[in-house]
mmCIF file of C-alpha atoms in Angstrom:
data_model
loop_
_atom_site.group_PDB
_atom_site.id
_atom_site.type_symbol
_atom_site.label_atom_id
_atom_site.label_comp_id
_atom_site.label_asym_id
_atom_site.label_seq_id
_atom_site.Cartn_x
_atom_site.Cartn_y
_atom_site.Cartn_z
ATOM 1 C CA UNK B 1 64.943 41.574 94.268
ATOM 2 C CA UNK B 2 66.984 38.363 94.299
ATOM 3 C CA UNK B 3 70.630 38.533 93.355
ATOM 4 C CA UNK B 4 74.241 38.422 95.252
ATOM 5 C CA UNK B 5 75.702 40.990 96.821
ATOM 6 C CA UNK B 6 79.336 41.514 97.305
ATOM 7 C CA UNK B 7 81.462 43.803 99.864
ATOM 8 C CA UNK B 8 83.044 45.613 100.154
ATOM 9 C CA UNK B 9 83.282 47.036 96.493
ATOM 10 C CA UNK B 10 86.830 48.296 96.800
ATOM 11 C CA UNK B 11 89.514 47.052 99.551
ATOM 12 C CA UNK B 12 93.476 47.586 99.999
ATOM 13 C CA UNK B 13 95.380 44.744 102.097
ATOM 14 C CA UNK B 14 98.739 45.830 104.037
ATOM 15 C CA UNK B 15 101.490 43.265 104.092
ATOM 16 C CA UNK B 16 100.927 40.273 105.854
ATOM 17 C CA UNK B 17 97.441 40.727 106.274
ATOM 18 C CA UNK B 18 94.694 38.469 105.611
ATOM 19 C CA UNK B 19 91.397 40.124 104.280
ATOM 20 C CA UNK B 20 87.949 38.316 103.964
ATOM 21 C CA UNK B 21 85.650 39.449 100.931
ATOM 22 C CA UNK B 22 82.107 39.110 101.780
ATOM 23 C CA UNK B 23 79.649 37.258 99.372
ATOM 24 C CA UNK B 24 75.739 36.824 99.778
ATOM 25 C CA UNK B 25 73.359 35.403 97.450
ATOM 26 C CA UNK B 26 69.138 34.785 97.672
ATOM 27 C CA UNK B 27 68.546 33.437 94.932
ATOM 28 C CA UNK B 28 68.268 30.151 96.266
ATOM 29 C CA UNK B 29 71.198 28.538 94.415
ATOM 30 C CA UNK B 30 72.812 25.789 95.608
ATOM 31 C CA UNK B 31 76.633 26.475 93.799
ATOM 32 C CA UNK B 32 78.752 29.159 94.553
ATOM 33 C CA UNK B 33 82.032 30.244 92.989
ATOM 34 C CA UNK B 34 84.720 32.772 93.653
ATOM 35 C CA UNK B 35 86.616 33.983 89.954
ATOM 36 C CA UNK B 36 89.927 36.509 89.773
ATOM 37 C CA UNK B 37 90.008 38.419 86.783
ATOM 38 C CA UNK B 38 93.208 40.530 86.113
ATOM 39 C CA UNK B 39 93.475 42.936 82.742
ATOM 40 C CA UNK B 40 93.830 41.574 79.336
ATOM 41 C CA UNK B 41 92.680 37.500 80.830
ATOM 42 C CA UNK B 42 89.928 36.425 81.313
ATOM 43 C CA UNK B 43 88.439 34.808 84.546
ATOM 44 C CA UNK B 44 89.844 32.378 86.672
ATOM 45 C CA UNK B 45 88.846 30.115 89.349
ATOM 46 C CA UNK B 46 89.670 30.259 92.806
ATOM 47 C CA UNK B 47 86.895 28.167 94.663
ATOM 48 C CA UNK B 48 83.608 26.306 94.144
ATOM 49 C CA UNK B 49 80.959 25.078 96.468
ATOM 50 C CA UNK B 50 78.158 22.736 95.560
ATOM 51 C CA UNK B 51 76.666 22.341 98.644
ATOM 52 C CA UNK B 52 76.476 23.469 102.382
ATOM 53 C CA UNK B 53 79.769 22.464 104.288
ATOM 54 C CA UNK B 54 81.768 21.346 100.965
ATOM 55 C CA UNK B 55 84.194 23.197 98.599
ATOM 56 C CA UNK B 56 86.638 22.294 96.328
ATOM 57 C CA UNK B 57 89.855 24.119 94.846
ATOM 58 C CA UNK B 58 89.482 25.521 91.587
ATOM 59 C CA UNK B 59 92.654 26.244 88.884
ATOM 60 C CA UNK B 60 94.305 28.835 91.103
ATOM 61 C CA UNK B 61 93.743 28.333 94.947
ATOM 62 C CA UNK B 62 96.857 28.612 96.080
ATOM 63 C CA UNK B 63 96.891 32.048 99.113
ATOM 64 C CA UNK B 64 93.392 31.792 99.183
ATOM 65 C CA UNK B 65 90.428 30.146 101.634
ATOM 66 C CA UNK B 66 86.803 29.908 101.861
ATOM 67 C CA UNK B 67 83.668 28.451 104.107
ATOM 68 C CA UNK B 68 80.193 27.250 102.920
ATOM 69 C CA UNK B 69 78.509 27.367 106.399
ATOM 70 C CA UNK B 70 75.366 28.644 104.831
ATOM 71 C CA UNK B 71 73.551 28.300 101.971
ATOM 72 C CA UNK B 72 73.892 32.173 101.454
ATOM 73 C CA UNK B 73 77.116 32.822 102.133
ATOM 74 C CA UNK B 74 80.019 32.057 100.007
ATOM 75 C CA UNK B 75 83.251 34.462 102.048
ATOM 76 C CA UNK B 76 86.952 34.040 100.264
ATOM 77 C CA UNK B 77 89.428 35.019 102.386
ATOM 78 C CA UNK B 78 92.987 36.064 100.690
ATOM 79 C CA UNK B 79 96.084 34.693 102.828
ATOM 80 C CA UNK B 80 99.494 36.574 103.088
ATOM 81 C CA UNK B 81 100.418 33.884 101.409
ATOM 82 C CA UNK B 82 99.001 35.041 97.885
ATOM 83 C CA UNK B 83 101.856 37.152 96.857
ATOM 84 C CA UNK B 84 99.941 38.909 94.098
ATOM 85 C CA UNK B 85 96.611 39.287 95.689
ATOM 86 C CA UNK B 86 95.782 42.809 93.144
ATOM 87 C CA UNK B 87 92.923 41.919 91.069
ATOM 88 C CA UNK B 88 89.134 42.160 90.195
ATOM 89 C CA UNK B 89 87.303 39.141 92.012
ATOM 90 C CA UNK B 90 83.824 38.222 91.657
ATOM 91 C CA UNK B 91 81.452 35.663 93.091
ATOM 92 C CA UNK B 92 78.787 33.607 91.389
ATOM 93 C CA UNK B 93 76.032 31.126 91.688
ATOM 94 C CA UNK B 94 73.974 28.943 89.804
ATOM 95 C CA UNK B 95 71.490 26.371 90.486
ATOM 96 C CA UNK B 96 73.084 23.611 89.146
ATOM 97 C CA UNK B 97 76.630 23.096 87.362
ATOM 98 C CA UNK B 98 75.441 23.395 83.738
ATOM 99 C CA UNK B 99 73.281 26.211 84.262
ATOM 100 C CA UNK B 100 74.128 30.014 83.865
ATOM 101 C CA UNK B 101 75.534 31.493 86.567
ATOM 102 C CA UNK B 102 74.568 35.043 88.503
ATOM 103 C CA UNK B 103 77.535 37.230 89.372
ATOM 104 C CA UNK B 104 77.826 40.020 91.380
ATOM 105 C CA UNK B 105 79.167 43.627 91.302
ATOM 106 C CA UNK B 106 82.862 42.116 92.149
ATOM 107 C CA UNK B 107 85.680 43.295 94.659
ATOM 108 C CA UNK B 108 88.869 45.198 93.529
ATOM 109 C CA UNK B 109 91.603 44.250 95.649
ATOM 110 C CA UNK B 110 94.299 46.327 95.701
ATOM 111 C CA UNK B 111 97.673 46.402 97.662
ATOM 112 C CA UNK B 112 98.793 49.242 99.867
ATOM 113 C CA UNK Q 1 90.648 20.348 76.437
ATOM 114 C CA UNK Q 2 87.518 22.603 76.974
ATOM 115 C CA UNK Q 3 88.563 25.579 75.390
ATOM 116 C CA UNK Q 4 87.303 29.072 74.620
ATOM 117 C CA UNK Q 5 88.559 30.983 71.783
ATOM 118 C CA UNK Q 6 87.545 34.728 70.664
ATOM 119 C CA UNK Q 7 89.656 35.619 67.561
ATOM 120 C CA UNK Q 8 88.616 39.274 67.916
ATOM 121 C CA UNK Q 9 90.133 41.539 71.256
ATOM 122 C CA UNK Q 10 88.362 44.827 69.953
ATOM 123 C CA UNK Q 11 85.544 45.515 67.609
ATOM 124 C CA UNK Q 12 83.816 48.963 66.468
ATOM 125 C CA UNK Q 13 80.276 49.649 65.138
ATOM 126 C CA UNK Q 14 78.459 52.878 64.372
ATOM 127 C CA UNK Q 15 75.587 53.023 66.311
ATOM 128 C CA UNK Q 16 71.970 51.553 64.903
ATOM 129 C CA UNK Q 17 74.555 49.120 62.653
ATOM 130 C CA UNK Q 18 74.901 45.282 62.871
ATOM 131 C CA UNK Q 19 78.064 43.717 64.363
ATOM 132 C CA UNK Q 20 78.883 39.994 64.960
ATOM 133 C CA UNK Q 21 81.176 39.124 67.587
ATOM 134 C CA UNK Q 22 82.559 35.710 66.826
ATOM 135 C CA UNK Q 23 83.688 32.627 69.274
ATOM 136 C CA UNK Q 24 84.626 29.099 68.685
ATOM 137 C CA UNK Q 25 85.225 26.613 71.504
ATOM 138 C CA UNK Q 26 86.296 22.895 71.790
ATOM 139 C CA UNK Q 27 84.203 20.210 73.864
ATOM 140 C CA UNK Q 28 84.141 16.305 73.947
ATOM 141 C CA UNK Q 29 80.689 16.769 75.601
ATOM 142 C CA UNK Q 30 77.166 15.973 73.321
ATOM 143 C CA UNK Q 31 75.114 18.082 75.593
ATOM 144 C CA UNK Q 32 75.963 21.618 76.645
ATOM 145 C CA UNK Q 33 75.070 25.266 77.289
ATOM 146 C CA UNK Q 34 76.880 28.436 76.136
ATOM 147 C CA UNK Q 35 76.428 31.720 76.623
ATOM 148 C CA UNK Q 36 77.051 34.620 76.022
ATOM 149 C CA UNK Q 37 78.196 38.003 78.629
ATOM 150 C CA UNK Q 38 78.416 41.188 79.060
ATOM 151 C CA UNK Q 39 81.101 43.477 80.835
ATOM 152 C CA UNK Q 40 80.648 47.182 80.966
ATOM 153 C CA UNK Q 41 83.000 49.540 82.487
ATOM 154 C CA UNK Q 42 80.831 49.157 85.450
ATOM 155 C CA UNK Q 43 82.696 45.498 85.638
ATOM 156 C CA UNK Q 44 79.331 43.654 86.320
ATOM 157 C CA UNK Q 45 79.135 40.402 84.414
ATOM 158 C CA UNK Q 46 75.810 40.405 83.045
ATOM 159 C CA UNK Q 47 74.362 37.284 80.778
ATOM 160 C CA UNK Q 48 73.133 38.575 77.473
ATOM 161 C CA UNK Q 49 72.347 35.013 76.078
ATOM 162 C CA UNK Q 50 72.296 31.140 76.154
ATOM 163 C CA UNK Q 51 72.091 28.572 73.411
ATOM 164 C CA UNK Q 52 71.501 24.850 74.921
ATOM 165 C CA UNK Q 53 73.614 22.750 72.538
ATOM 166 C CA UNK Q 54 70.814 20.187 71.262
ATOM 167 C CA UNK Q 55 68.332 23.028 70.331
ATOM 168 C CA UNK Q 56 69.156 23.457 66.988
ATOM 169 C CA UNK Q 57 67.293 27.085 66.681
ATOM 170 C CA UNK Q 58 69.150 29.792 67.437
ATOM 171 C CA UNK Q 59 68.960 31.403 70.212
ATOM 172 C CA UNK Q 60 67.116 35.363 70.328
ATOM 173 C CA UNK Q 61 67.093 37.913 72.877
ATOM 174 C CA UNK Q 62 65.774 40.845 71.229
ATOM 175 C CA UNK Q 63 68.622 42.716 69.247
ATOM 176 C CA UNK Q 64 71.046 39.917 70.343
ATOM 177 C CA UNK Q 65 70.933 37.008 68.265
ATOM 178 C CA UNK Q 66 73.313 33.978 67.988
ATOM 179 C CA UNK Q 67 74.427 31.937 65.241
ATOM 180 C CA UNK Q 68 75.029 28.210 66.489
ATOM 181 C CA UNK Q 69 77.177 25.720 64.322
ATOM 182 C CA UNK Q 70 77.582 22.576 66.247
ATOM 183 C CA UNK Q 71 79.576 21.215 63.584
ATOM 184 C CA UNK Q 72 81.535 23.830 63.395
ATOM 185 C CA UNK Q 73 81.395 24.266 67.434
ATOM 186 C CA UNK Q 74 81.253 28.042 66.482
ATOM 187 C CA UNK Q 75 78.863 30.296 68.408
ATOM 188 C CA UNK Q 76 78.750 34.141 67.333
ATOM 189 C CA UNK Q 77 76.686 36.576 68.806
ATOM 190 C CA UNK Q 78 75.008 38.827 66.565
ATOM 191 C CA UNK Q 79 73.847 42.549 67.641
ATOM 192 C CA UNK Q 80 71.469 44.434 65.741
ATOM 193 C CA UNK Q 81 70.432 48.263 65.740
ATOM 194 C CA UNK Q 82 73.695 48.841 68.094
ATOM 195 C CA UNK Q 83 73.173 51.132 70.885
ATOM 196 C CA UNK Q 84 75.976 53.270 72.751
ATOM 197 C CA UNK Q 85 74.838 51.312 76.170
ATOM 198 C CA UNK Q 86 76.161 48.290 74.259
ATOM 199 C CA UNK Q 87 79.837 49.251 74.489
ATOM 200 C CA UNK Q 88 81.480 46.826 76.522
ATOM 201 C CA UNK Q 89 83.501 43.041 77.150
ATOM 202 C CA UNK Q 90 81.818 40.841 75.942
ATOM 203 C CA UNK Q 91 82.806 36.917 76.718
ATOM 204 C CA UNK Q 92 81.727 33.380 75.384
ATOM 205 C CA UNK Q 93 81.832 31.250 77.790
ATOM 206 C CA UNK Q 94 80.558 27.331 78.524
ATOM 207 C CA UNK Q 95 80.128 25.201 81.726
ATOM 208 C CA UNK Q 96 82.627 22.859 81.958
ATOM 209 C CA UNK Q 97 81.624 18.514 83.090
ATOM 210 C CA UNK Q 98 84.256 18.992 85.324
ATOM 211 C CA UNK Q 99 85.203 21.530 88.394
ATOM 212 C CA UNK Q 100 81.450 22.131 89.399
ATOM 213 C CA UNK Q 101 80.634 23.146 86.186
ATOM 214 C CA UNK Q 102 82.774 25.935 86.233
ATOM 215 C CA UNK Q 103 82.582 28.591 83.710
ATOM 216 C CA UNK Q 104 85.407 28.805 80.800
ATOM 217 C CA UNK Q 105 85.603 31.833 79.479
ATOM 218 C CA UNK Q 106 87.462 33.336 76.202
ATOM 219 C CA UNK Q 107 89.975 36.294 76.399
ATOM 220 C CA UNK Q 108 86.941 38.853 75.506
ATOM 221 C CA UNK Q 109 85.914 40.885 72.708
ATOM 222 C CA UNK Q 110 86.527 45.012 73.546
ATOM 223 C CA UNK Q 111 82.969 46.379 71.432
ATOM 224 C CA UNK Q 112 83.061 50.241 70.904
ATOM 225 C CA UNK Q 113 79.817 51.690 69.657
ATOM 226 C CA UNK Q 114 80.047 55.325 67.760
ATOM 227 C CA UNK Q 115 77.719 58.238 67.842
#
């Protein structure tokens, strides 16, 4: 079955450590996104891609990175430099900007 | 702005009933797409529904329905013969022109379902 599979589901970051969350899609979809959603708001976003080798910064981007080197693969990667890195993040993609977008099962980051 | 707004954070419905989770949103666009999601506990975000802006009937998915007032730029989602799997978030949300076509989302509507 097509879909987009993130990992891991649950993952705790020590202080000063950089963690990578892992996002795969076959679904064929050319855009990928990367949302944090904390309680009581709704979701933000961190990243988009729209094509291989080419991502922009979405409304809150700041302690965070990502790569497009494949199609499939969408990874965010959470700096030390995101000083309130606890939150529920999940990855979409769509086929084109207007159309609904796919999520996955989402990552809870948490902070040991 | 593109803006989402859900006037309701937490609904209740006994089950088999009818509830109607309202949402308005502001756009300068002609031509869009909204939709409708759904968050259970599980946290998956899982789309229940999409209206494209110049179809003027409304949308149907089964028991989910939606009422679309351009006009108005109001967009409720109506669920019929609730069901206890139905408690959960539920957010309106619309691609924006800008950002990649990024989703923007309202705060959420908490829907509780009883026995």
């Amino acid at each position: 079955d097509g879909g987009i599979t993130q990992s891991p589901k649950y993952l705790f970051r020590k202080e000063g450590q950089n963690v990578t969350l892992s996002c795969e899609q076959n679904l064929n979809h050319d855009a990928m996104y990367w949302y944090r959603q904390d309680p009581g708001q709704g979701l933000r976003l961190i990243y988009y891609s729209q094509i291989v080798n080419d991502f922009q910064k979405g409304d809150i981007a700041e302690g965070y990175s990502v790569s497009r080197e494949k199609k499939e693969s969408f990874p965010l990667t959470v700096t030390s430099a995101q000083k309130n890195p606890t939150a529920f993040y999940l990855c979409a993609s769509s086929t084109r900007g207007n159309q609904p977008q796919h999520f996955g099962d989402g990552t809870r980051l948490s902070i040991l | 702005a593109q803006t989402v707004t859900q006037s309701q954070p937490e609904m209740s419905v006994q089950e088999a009933e009818t509830v109607t989770l309202s949402c308005t949103y502001d756009t300068s666009e002609s031509d869009y797409y909204l939709f409708w999601y759904k968050q259970p506990p599980s946290r998956q975000m899982i789309l229940v529904i999409r209206q494209e802006a110049y179809k003027q009937q409304n949308a149907t998915e089964n028991r989910f329905s939606v009422n679309f007032q351009k006009a108005a730029k109001s967009f409720s989602l109506k669920i019929s013969d609730s069901q206890l799997g139905d408690a959960a978030m539920y957010f309106c949300a619309f691609p924006s022109y800008n950002q990649g076509g990024k989703l923007i989302f309202g705060q959420g509507t908490e829907l509780s379902v009883k026995p």
